[in-house]
Coordinates of C-alpha atoms and ligand atoms in Angstrom, one line a residue:
M1101 CA -42.4 -35.4 11.3
D1102 CA -44.8 -35.2 14.1
S1103 CA -45.6 -37.6 16.8
E1104 CA -48.9 -38.8 14.8
Q1105 CA -47.2 -39.1 11.6
R1106 CA -44.1 -41.1 12.9
Y1107 CA -46.7 -43.6 14.6
E1108 CA -48.5 -43.9 11.4
K1109 CA -45.5 -44.5 9.4
T1110 CA -44.3 -47.2 12.0
A1111 CA -47.8 -48.8 12.4
K1112 CA -47.9 -49.2 8.4
I1113 CA -44.5 -50.7 8.1
L1114 CA -45.7 -53.3 11.0
T1115 CA -49.0 -54.0 9.6
D1116 CA -47.1 -54.5 6.3
N1117 CA -44.8 -57.1 7.8
G1118 CA -47.4 -58.8 10.2
Q1119 CA -45.7 -57.5 13.2
G1120 CA -48.8 -55.1 14.5
Q1121 CA -48.8 -56.7 17.9
L1122 CA -45.6 -54.3 18.8
L1123 CA -48.0 -51.4 19.2
A1124 CA -50.8 -53.4 20.7
F1125 CA -50.2 -51.3 24.1
Y1126 CA -48.9 -48.1 22.5
D1127 CA -52.3 -46.2 23.7
Q1128 CA -51.5 -47.3 27.1
L1129 CA -48.2 -45.6 27.3
P1130 CA -46.9 -42.3 28.5
D1131 CA -45.5 -40.1 25.8
N1132 CA -41.8 -40.7 26.6
M1133 CA -42.4 -44.5 26.6
R1134 CA -44.3 -44.2 22.9
Q1135 CA -41.3 -42.5 21.6
H1136 CA -38.9 -44.9 23.2
L1137 CA -41.0 -48.0 21.7
L1138 CA -41.2 -46.1 18.3
A1139 CA -37.4 -45.8 18.5
Q1140 CA -36.8 -49.5 18.8
I1141 CA -39.3 -50.4 16.0
E1142 CA -37.4 -47.6 13.7
R1143 CA -34.2 -49.6 14.3
L1144 CA -35.5 -52.8 13.3
D1145 CA -33.9 -53.7 9.8
F1146 CA -37.4 -54.6 8.0
S1147 CA -35.1 -55.1 4.4
Q1148 CA -34.1 -58.4 6.1
I1149 CA -36.7 -59.2 8.8
P1150 CA -38.8 -61.3 6.4
I1151 CA -35.9 -63.1 5.0
W1152 CA -34.8 -64.2 8.5
I1153 CA -38.3 -65.4 9.2
E1154 CA -38.3 -67.5 6.2
K1155 CA -34.9 -68.5 6.3
Y1156 CA -33.9 -69.3 10.2
I1157 CA -37.5 -69.0 12.0
K1158 CA -40.1 -70.9 10.0
N1159 CA -37.4 -72.9 8.4
A1160 CA -34.4 -74.2 10.1
R1161 CA -31.3 -73.5 8.0
T1162 CA -29.9 -76.8 6.6
M1163 CA -26.2 -76.9 6.3
T1164 CA -24.8 -78.7 3.3
L1165 CA -21.1 -77.5 3.6
A1166 CA -20.3 -80.9 5.2
N1167 CA -20.3 -82.7 1.8
I1168 CA -17.4 -80.4 0.6
L1169 CA -15.6 -80.0 3.6
E1170 CA -11.8 -80.7 3.6
P1171 CA -9.2 -80.6 6.5
A1172 CA -7.8 -77.2 7.1
P1173 CA -4.0 -76.7 7.1
A1174 CA -2.3 -75.3 10.7
Y1175 CA 1.0 -74.5 12.1
P1176 CA 1.8 -76.9 14.6
S1177 CA 2.1 -75.6 18.2
E1178 CA 5.9 -76.1 18.1
P1179 CA 8.0 -76.3 14.9
T1180 CA 8.7 -79.9 13.3
T1181 CA 11.4 -78.9 10.7
L1182 CA 14.0 -76.5 10.6
A1183 CA 12.2 -74.4 8.1
E1184 CA 9.4 -74.1 10.8
Q1185 CA 11.8 -73.4 13.5
Q1186 CA 13.4 -70.5 11.5
K1187 CA 9.8 -69.1 10.7
Y1188 CA 8.9 -69.4 14.6
E1189 CA 11.9 -67.4 15.7
L1190 CA 11.3 -64.8 12.9
A1191 CA 7.6 -64.6 13.8
R1192 CA 8.6 -64.4 17.4
K1193 CA 10.8 -61.7 16.9
R1194 CA 8.3 -59.8 14.7
G1195 CA 5.4 -60.2 17.2
T1196 CA 7.7 -59.0 20.0
E1197 CA 8.2 -55.8 18.0
L1198 CA 4.8 -55.2 17.3
L1199 CA 3.8 -55.6 20.8
S1200 CA 6.6 -53.6 21.7
A1201 CA 5.7 -51.0 19.5
G1202 CA 2.2 -50.8 20.8
K1203 CA 0.4 -52.0 17.8
V1204 CA -1.8 -54.8 19.5
A1205 CA -4.7 -54.2 21.6
A1206 CA -6.4 -56.6 23.6
F1207 CA -10.2 -57.1 23.2
V1208 CA -12.5 -59.0 25.0
V1209 CA -16.2 -59.9 24.1
A1210 CA -18.3 -59.7 26.8
G1211 CA -21.9 -59.0 25.7
G1212 CA -23.0 -62.3 26.4
Q1213 CA -25.9 -63.4 28.9
G1214 CA -23.9 -66.1 30.5
T1215 CA -27.3 -68.1 31.0
R1216 CA -25.7 -71.4 31.4
L1217 CA -23.4 -70.3 34.2
G1218 CA -26.6 -68.5 35.8
F1219 CA -24.3 -66.0 37.4
D1220 CA -25.9 -62.7 38.7
G1221 CA -24.2 -59.9 36.7
P1222 CA -21.5 -59.6 34.0
K1223 CA -19.6 -62.8 33.9
G1224 CA -16.4 -60.8 33.8
N1225 CA -17.1 -60.2 37.5
F1226 CA -17.1 -64.3 38.2
P1227 CA -14.5 -64.9 41.0
I1228 CA -12.3 -67.8 39.4
S1229 CA -8.6 -67.8 40.5
P1230 CA -7.8 -70.6 43.0
I1231 CA -6.4 -68.8 46.0
K1232 CA -7.2 -65.2 45.7
N1233 CA -10.5 -65.7 44.2
K1234 CA -9.6 -63.0 41.6
T1235 CA -12.5 -62.4 39.0
L1236 CA -11.9 -62.8 35.1
F1237 CA -11.8 -59.0 34.8
Q1238 CA -9.0 -58.4 37.5
L1239 CA -7.0 -61.4 35.9
F1240 CA -7.0 -59.9 32.5
A1241 CA -6.2 -56.2 33.8
E1242 CA -3.6 -57.9 35.7
T1243 CA -2.2 -59.4 32.6
I1244 CA -2.5 -56.4 30.4
L1245 CA -0.6 -54.6 33.1
A1246 CA 2.0 -56.9 33.4
A1247 CA 2.3 -57.3 29.7
G1248 CA 2.6 -53.6 29.5
K1249 CA 5.7 -53.5 31.7
K1250 CA 7.2 -56.4 29.8
Y1251 CA 7.0 -54.8 26.6
G1252 CA 7.6 -51.2 27.8
T1253 CA 4.6 -49.8 26.3
E1254 CA 0.9 -48.9 27.6
L1255 CA -1.2 -51.8 26.1
C1256 CA -5.1 -50.6 25.6
W1257 CA -8.1 -52.7 26.5
Y1258 CA -11.2 -52.9 24.5
I1259 CA -14.1 -54.3 26.2
M1260 CA -17.5 -55.0 24.4
T1261 CA -20.5 -55.4 26.2
S1262 CA -24.2 -55.4 25.4
P1263 CA -27.0 -53.1 26.4
L1264 CA -27.9 -55.4 28.7
N1265 CA -24.8 -55.3 30.8
N1266 CA -22.8 -52.3 29.9
R1267 CA -23.8 -50.2 32.7
A1268 CA -23.1 -53.1 35.4
T1269 CA -19.6 -53.7 33.7
R1270 CA -18.7 -49.8 33.8
E1271 CA -19.6 -50.0 37.3
I1272 CA -17.4 -52.9 38.5
F1273 CA -14.5 -51.3 37.1
E1274 CA -15.2 -47.9 38.6
S1275 CA -15.4 -49.5 42.0
N1276 CA -12.3 -51.3 41.4
H1277 CA -10.4 -48.4 39.9
Y1278 CA -10.0 -50.2 36.8
Y1279 CA -7.6 -52.8 38.6
G1280 CA -5.0 -50.5 38.7
L1281 CA -4.9 -49.8 34.8
D1282 CA -5.0 -46.1 33.5
K1283 CA -8.5 -45.5 32.8
S1284 CA -8.0 -43.8 29.6
G1285 CA -6.6 -47.2 28.1
V1286 CA -9.6 -49.0 28.7
F1287 CA -12.5 -48.5 26.0
F1288 CA -16.2 -49.9 26.7
F1289 CA -18.4 -50.2 23.9
E1290 CA -22.0 -51.9 23.1
Q1291 CA -23.1 -54.3 20.6
G1292 CA -25.9 -54.4 18.9
T1293 CA -29.1 -56.3 19.3
L1294 CA -31.6 -58.5 17.4
P1295 CA -35.1 -58.9 17.9
N1296 CA -36.5 -62.4 19.6
F1297 CA -39.1 -64.3 17.6
T1298 CA -41.9 -66.7 18.2
F1299 CA -41.6 -70.0 16.1
D1300 CA -44.3 -68.5 13.8
G1301 CA -42.5 -65.4 13.1
K1302 CA -43.9 -62.9 15.5
I1303 CA -41.2 -60.5 17.1
L1304 CA -42.0 -60.5 20.9
L1305 CA -42.5 -57.8 23.3
A1306 CA -40.5 -57.8 26.6
D1307 CA -42.8 -55.5 28.2
K1308 CA -45.5 -53.2 26.9
A1309 CA -42.9 -50.4 25.9
N1310 CA -39.9 -52.6 24.9
I1311 CA -39.3 -55.1 22.2
A1312 CA -37.7 -58.6 23.2
A1313 CA -34.3 -58.4 22.0
S1314 CA -30.9 -60.1 22.9
P1315 CA -27.4 -59.5 21.8
D1316 CA -26.5 -60.0 18.2
G1317 CA -23.8 -62.7 18.9
H1318 CA -19.9 -62.2 19.2
G1319 CA -20.0 -61.8 15.4
G1320 CA -21.7 -58.2 16.2
S1321 CA -18.1 -57.1 17.4
L1322 CA -17.2 -56.5 13.8
K1323 CA -19.7 -54.3 13.2
A1324 CA -19.8 -52.8 17.0
L1325 CA -15.8 -52.1 16.7
Y1326 CA -16.5 -49.8 13.6
K1327 CA -19.7 -48.2 14.7
S1328 CA -18.8 -47.4 18.2
G1329 CA -15.9 -45.5 17.3
A1330 CA -13.3 -48.2 18.8
L1331 CA -11.9 -48.8 15.6
A1332 CA -11.5 -45.1 14.9
D1333 CA -9.4 -44.9 18.5
M1334 CA -7.3 -47.7 17.8
K1335 CA -6.2 -46.1 14.7
A1336 CA -5.6 -42.9 16.4
R1337 CA -3.5 -44.9 18.6
G1338 CA -1.3 -46.4 16.0
I1339 CA -3.2 -50.0 16.6
E1340 CA -2.9 -52.5 13.7
Y1341 CA -3.8 -55.8 15.4
I1342 CA -6.5 -56.6 17.6
S1343 CA -6.1 -59.9 19.9
Y1344 CA -9.6 -60.9 20.5
W1345 CA -10.7 -63.7 23.3
Q1346 CA -13.7 -64.3 25.2
I1347 CA -14.3 -63.4 28.7
D1348 CA -14.7 -66.9 30.0
N1349 CA -11.3 -68.2 29.5
P1350 CA -9.0 -67.1 32.0
L1351 CA -6.1 -68.9 30.5
V1352 CA -6.0 -66.9 27.4
N1353 CA -2.4 -65.9 26.3
I1354 CA -3.5 -62.6 25.5
F1355 CA -0.1 -61.1 23.9
D1356 CA 1.3 -64.2 22.1
P1357 CA 4.3 -62.9 20.1
L1358 CA 4.2 -66.1 18.2
F1359 CA 0.6 -65.8 17.1
V1360 CA 1.0 -62.2 16.4
G1361 CA 3.9 -62.7 14.6
L1362 CA 3.0 -65.8 12.0
H1363 CA -0.3 -63.4 11.5
A1364 CA 1.8 -60.3 10.4
L1365 CA 4.4 -62.2 8.4
D1366 CA 1.7 -64.2 6.4
G1367 CA 0.0 -61.1 5.5
A1368 CA -3.3 -62.4 7.4
E1369 CA -6.6 -60.5 7.8
M1370 CA -7.8 -62.7 10.3
S1371 CA -6.3 -65.6 12.3
A1372 CA -7.5 -68.3 14.9
K1373 CA -6.1 -70.5 17.3
A1374 CA -6.8 -74.2 17.6
L1375 CA -6.7 -77.2 19.4
V1376 CA -7.2 -80.8 18.9
K1377 CA -10.5 -82.1 19.9
S1378 CA -10.5 -84.4 23.1
R1379 CA -13.2 -86.3 21.3
P1380 CA -14.9 -86.2 17.6
T1381 CA -17.9 -84.5 18.8
E1382 CA -16.6 -82.4 21.3
K1383 CA -18.7 -79.2 21.4
V1384 CA -16.5 -76.7 19.5
G1385 CA -16.5 -75.4 16.3
N1386 CA -14.6 -77.4 13.6
F1387 CA -11.9 -75.8 11.2
G1388 CA -12.4 -76.9 7.8
L1389 CA -11.9 -75.7 4.1
V1390 CA -14.7 -75.2 1.6
N1391 CA -13.4 -74.3 -2.1
G1392 CA -10.1 -73.1 -0.4
K1393 CA -11.7 -70.9 2.4
V1394 CA -11.2 -71.3 5.9
I1395 CA -14.4 -71.8 7.6
V1396 CA -15.8 -72.8 11.3
I1397 CA -18.4 -75.0 11.1
E1398 CA -20.6 -76.0 14.1
Y1399 CA -20.3 -79.1 15.8
S1400 CA -23.9 -79.7 15.3
D1401 CA -23.6 -79.3 11.7
L1402 CA -20.8 -81.8 11.3
P1403 CA -22.4 -85.1 10.6
D1404 CA -21.4 -87.9 12.9
E1405 CA -19.8 -89.9 10.1
Q1406 CA -17.6 -86.9 9.0
A1407 CA -16.7 -85.9 12.6
N1408 CA -15.3 -89.5 13.2
K1409 CA -13.4 -89.9 10.0
R1410 CA -9.6 -90.6 10.7
K1411 CA -6.7 -90.2 8.8
R1412 CA -4.3 -93.0 8.2
D1413 CA -2.3 -92.4 11.3
G1414 CA -5.5 -92.7 13.6
S1415 CA -5.6 -89.1 14.2
L1416 CA -9.4 -87.2 13.3
L1417 CA -9.5 -86.1 9.8
F1418 CA -11.3 -82.9 11.5
E1419 CA -9.2 -82.8 14.3
L1420 CA -9.1 -79.0 15.1
G1421 CA -11.3 -77.1 17.1
S1422 CA -12.1 -73.6 17.4
I1423 CA -11.3 -71.9 20.9
A1424 CA -12.3 -68.4 19.8
I1425 CA -8.9 -66.6 20.1
H1426 CA -8.2 -64.6 17.2
I1427 CA -5.8 -61.8 15.8
I1428 CA -7.8 -59.4 13.6
S1429 CA -6.1 -56.6 11.6
T1430 CA -7.8 -53.3 12.0
A1431 CA -7.9 -52.9 8.4
F1432 CA -9.7 -56.0 7.7
V1433 CA -12.4 -54.4 10.3
E1434 CA -12.5 -51.5 8.3
K1435 CA -12.4 -53.3 4.9
L1436 CA -15.6 -55.2 5.9
N1437 CA -17.6 -52.1 7.4
R1438 CA -16.9 -50.0 4.4
G1439 CA -17.9 -52.7 2.0
G1440 CA -21.4 -53.5 3.8
F1441 CA -20.7 -56.8 5.0
A1442 CA -23.3 -59.1 6.6
L1443 CA -22.5 -62.3 8.6
P1444 CA -24.5 -65.2 8.3
I1445 CA -27.2 -65.4 10.9
H1446 CA -27.6 -68.7 13.3
R1447 CA -30.7 -69.4 15.2
A1448 CA -31.1 -70.7 18.8
V1449 CA -34.1 -72.0 20.3
K1450 CA -34.3 -70.6 23.6
K1451 CA -36.7 -69.8 26.8
I1452 CA -37.8 -65.9 26.0
S1453 CA -39.7 -64.0 28.8
H1454 CA -42.1 -61.6 27.2
I1455 CA -45.7 -60.5 27.8
D1456 CA -48.5 -62.1 25.9
T1457 CA -51.5 -60.4 23.9
S1458 CA -53.2 -59.2 27.2
G1459 CA -50.0 -57.6 28.5
N1460 CA -49.3 -60.4 31.3
A1461 CA -45.6 -61.4 32.1
V1462 CA -44.5 -65.1 30.6
T1463 CA -41.5 -66.7 32.1
P1464 CA -41.6 -69.9 30.2
T1465 CA -40.2 -72.9 31.7
E1466 CA -39.6 -74.6 28.2
P1467 CA -38.2 -73.2 24.9
N1468 CA -40.8 -71.0 23.5
G1469 CA -38.9 -69.0 20.6
I1470 CA -35.9 -68.1 18.7
K1471 CA -32.9 -65.8 19.2
L1472 CA -30.7 -64.8 16.4
E1473 CA -26.9 -64.6 16.4
T1474 CA -23.7 -63.8 14.2
F1475 CA -20.3 -65.8 15.1
V1476 CA -17.2 -63.9 14.6
F1477 CA -15.5 -67.1 12.9
D1478 CA -17.9 -66.4 10.2
A1479 CA -15.4 -63.7 9.1
L1480 CA -12.8 -66.3 8.4
P1481 CA -13.7 -67.1 4.9
L1482 CA -13.8 -63.3 4.1
A1483 CA -10.1 -62.8 5.2
A1484 CA -7.1 -63.2 3.4
N1485 CA -4.4 -65.7 4.1
P1486 CA -5.8 -66.6 7.5
V1487 CA -3.1 -68.3 9.7
I1488 CA -4.5 -71.3 12.3
L1489 CA -1.9 -71.8 15.0
K1490 CA -2.7 -75.3 16.9
T1491 CA -2.2 -74.8 20.8
I1492 CA -2.2 -76.8 23.8
R1493 CA -5.3 -77.2 25.5
T1494 CA -3.7 -77.0 29.2
E1495 CA -1.8 -73.9 28.3
E1496 CA -4.5 -71.8 26.8
F1497 CA -8.2 -73.0 27.1
A1498 CA -10.4 -73.4 30.1
P1499 CA -13.8 -71.6 29.3
V1500 CA -16.0 -71.3 32.2
K1501 CA -19.4 -71.9 30.8
N1502 CA -21.4 -74.2 33.0
A1503 CA -22.5 -74.3 36.5
T1504 CA -21.2 -77.8 37.2
G1505 CA -19.9 -80.8 35.2
E1506 CA -17.7 -79.8 32.0
N1507 CA -16.6 -76.6 31.5
S1508 CA -17.5 -75.5 34.9
P1509 CA -15.7 -73.5 37.5
D1510 CA -14.1 -76.3 39.1
V1511 CA -12.7 -77.5 36.4
T1512 CA -11.6 -74.3 35.1
R1513 CA -9.6 -73.7 38.7
Q1514 CA -8.1 -77.4 38.4
M1515 CA -6.7 -76.1 34.9
M1516 CA -5.3 -73.1 36.5
I1517 CA -3.6 -75.2 39.1
D1518 CA -2.5 -77.7 36.8
R1519 CA -0.9 -74.9 34.4
A1520 CA 0.9 -73.3 37.3
A1521 CA 2.3 -76.5 38.5
G1522 CA 3.6 -77.4 34.9
W1523 CA 5.6 -73.9 34.4
L1524 CA 7.1 -74.4 37.7
A1525 CA 7.9 -78.2 37.3
A1526 CA 9.3 -77.1 33.7
T1527 CA 11.9 -75.0 35.4
G1528 CA 13.1 -77.8 38.1
V1529 CA 10.9 -76.9 41.0
T1530 CA 9.4 -80.3 42.6
V1531 CA 5.6 -79.8 42.7
P1532 CA 4.5 -82.7 45.2
R1533 CA 1.9 -84.9 43.2
R1534 CA -1.2 -87.5 44.1
P1535 CA -1.0 -90.9 42.7
D1536 CA -3.4 -89.8 39.8
G1537 CA -0.7 -87.2 38.8
L1538 CA -2.3 -83.7 39.9
P1539 CA -0.9 -81.5 41.9
D1540 CA -1.1 -82.1 45.7
C1541 CA -1.0 -78.4 46.4
I1542 CA -2.8 -75.4 45.3
I1543 CA -0.7 -72.9 43.3
E1544 CA -1.7 -69.4 41.6
I1545 CA 0.5 -67.6 39.5
A1546 CA -0.1 -63.7 39.3
P1547 CA 0.1 -62.1 36.1
S1548 CA 2.7 -59.8 37.8
F1549 CA 4.9 -62.9 38.6
A1550 CA 5.0 -64.6 35.4
L1551 CA 3.2 -64.6 31.7
S1552 CA 4.5 -67.7 30.7
A1553 CA 6.6 -70.8 31.7
R1554 CA 9.5 -68.8 30.1
D1555 CA 8.8 -65.9 32.6
V1556 CA 9.1 -68.2 35.4
K1557 CA 12.3 -69.5 34.8
A1558 CA 13.8 -66.1 35.2
K1559 CA 12.3 -66.0 38.6
K1560 CA 13.2 -69.6 39.8
D1561 CA 15.1 -68.5 43.0
R1562 CA 11.9 -66.7 44.4
I1563 CA 9.9 -70.0 44.7
P1564 CA 10.3 -71.5 47.9
P1565 CA 10.0 -75.5 48.3
I1566 CA 6.4 -76.9 48.1
S1567 CA 5.0 -79.5 50.3
A1568 CA 2.1 -81.7 49.8
G1569 CA -1.1 -80.0 51.1
D1570 CA 0.5 -76.1 50.6
Q1571 CA -1.3 -73.4 49.2
L1572 CA 1.7 -71.1 47.4
Y1573 CA 0.5 -67.8 45.6
L1574 CA 3.4 -66.5 43.7
E1575 CA 3.2 -62.4 42.8
Ligands
UTP132 P1 -21.3 -68.1 24.5 O1 -21.7 -68.7 23.4 O2 -20.5 -69.0 25.6 O3 -22.3 -67.2 25.4 O4 -20.5 -66.8 24.4 P2 -22.9 -66.7 26.4 O5 -23.7 -65.7 26.5 O6 -21.7 -66.1 27.4 O7 -23.3 -67.7 27.6 P3 -24.6 -68.6 27.4 O8 -24.6 -69.2 26.0 O9 -25.7 -67.7 27.5 O10 -24.7 -69.4 28.7 C1 -19.0 -66.8 24.2 C2 -18.3 -65.6 24.3 O11 -18.8 -64.3 23.4 C3 -19.6 -63.5 24.2 C4 -19.6 -63.9 25.8 O12 -19.8 -62.7 26.4 C5 -18.4 -64.8 25.6 O13 -17.2 -64.0 25.8 N1 -20.5 -62.8 23.5 C6 -21.6 -63.8 23.2 C7 -20.8 -61.5 23.1 O14 -19.9 -60.8 23.5 N2 -22.0 -61.2 22.7 C8 -22.8 -62.1 22.7 O15 -24.0 -61.7 21.9 C9 -22.9 -63.5 22.6

């Protein structure tokens, strides 16, 4: 097909779908940019776009599941019965075997735009550790290195970026020499994007040659793993389990033998860690069961009445919050993709920079359009035997989301110090504390020193006495 025919074909599809504005500046573009724009339009899925416009752009989706939602069962963080104790021991053993056999890969989703934090560049490059100011990328890299040594195997790291931050992310790794990791064990891949819409369903142009588009959400990872060849790479390396986490949570326990082991023993296809919410309406997804299937329902979709319901013992009926930590079987990702799956679409009203009908750049100060995305937890109801494992917030969840206040870097740093202090205290080290109970010192434990409280025990002799006001870095 020559350029003319290609243009005609594209223009007809756009006109038929009421999106002719995308070619408004075509005549003003040089030839290479014309091809570039046509290629973007050809990638738009017009079998879905009219449906999305009706369902999510012009009409906000109404969630009705809340009425039939039941609480989801979960494994406790610590076993409470003898049978559970035995199962946990078996799971830890199985998880350790799988880790030692190199069957578990690390997988971080880092394709988000991090708009709330407002940091320039990929969020993984945000400095967070309390003394050394290590970035999130560095902390995870050191964790993977240390775990590789602990389990006597190379552990691979898969990193999902987006077309908006892929290059910058790779450059950061290059200039930091992969933080000591072997380059051959680090695999970057890009997620897909979805177009941005005005409130009346028109796709926006970012500039005359580019459609306004944003990453397709962390749910895009399940397709991108497959499409990018990451899954094939995992298969070639004999990897069967994917340990999934978000770039913003430095407390994550990436290689948790108990979690991996429970997932494997129960024959789960996808599993999740959960914590007990700090308040009924905490801004995390809620675990529930619908027709026997585990789902995560967004906090905004759980009516207050449901969110506040309590059990006889006073605890919340829907107490389990999602913290975006999963084990996903590679076979499950393959099965989904072979079957042509589609995750539900979610809408978010956002400020979207674009050009207007005269071609002038517009940077809105108020939300002016809709971005669409998919969420990884929406794959849980498609998975067989999902395990939900409760965890303890102070041990595993301190995401950096906002510049100030809740989930801000200050809070995360304090939680990193608190956890380190707790690990030392658990081995009998005296940690000076302020009257309010917080450590009266700054402690940073490098992954090379310990990956868990258990690891600290073995190195107790190397920990010096700590006085009030001290800064202690253990490596
Ligand atoms: P968030 O929902 O916190 O979004 O992503 P975000 O883009 O990082 O930040 P805001 O909302 O713009 O402030 C949770 C995790 O999912 C990843 C993010 O990188 C983060 O690790 N993510 C999110 C993706 O990988 N791709 C996406 O399209 C969206």
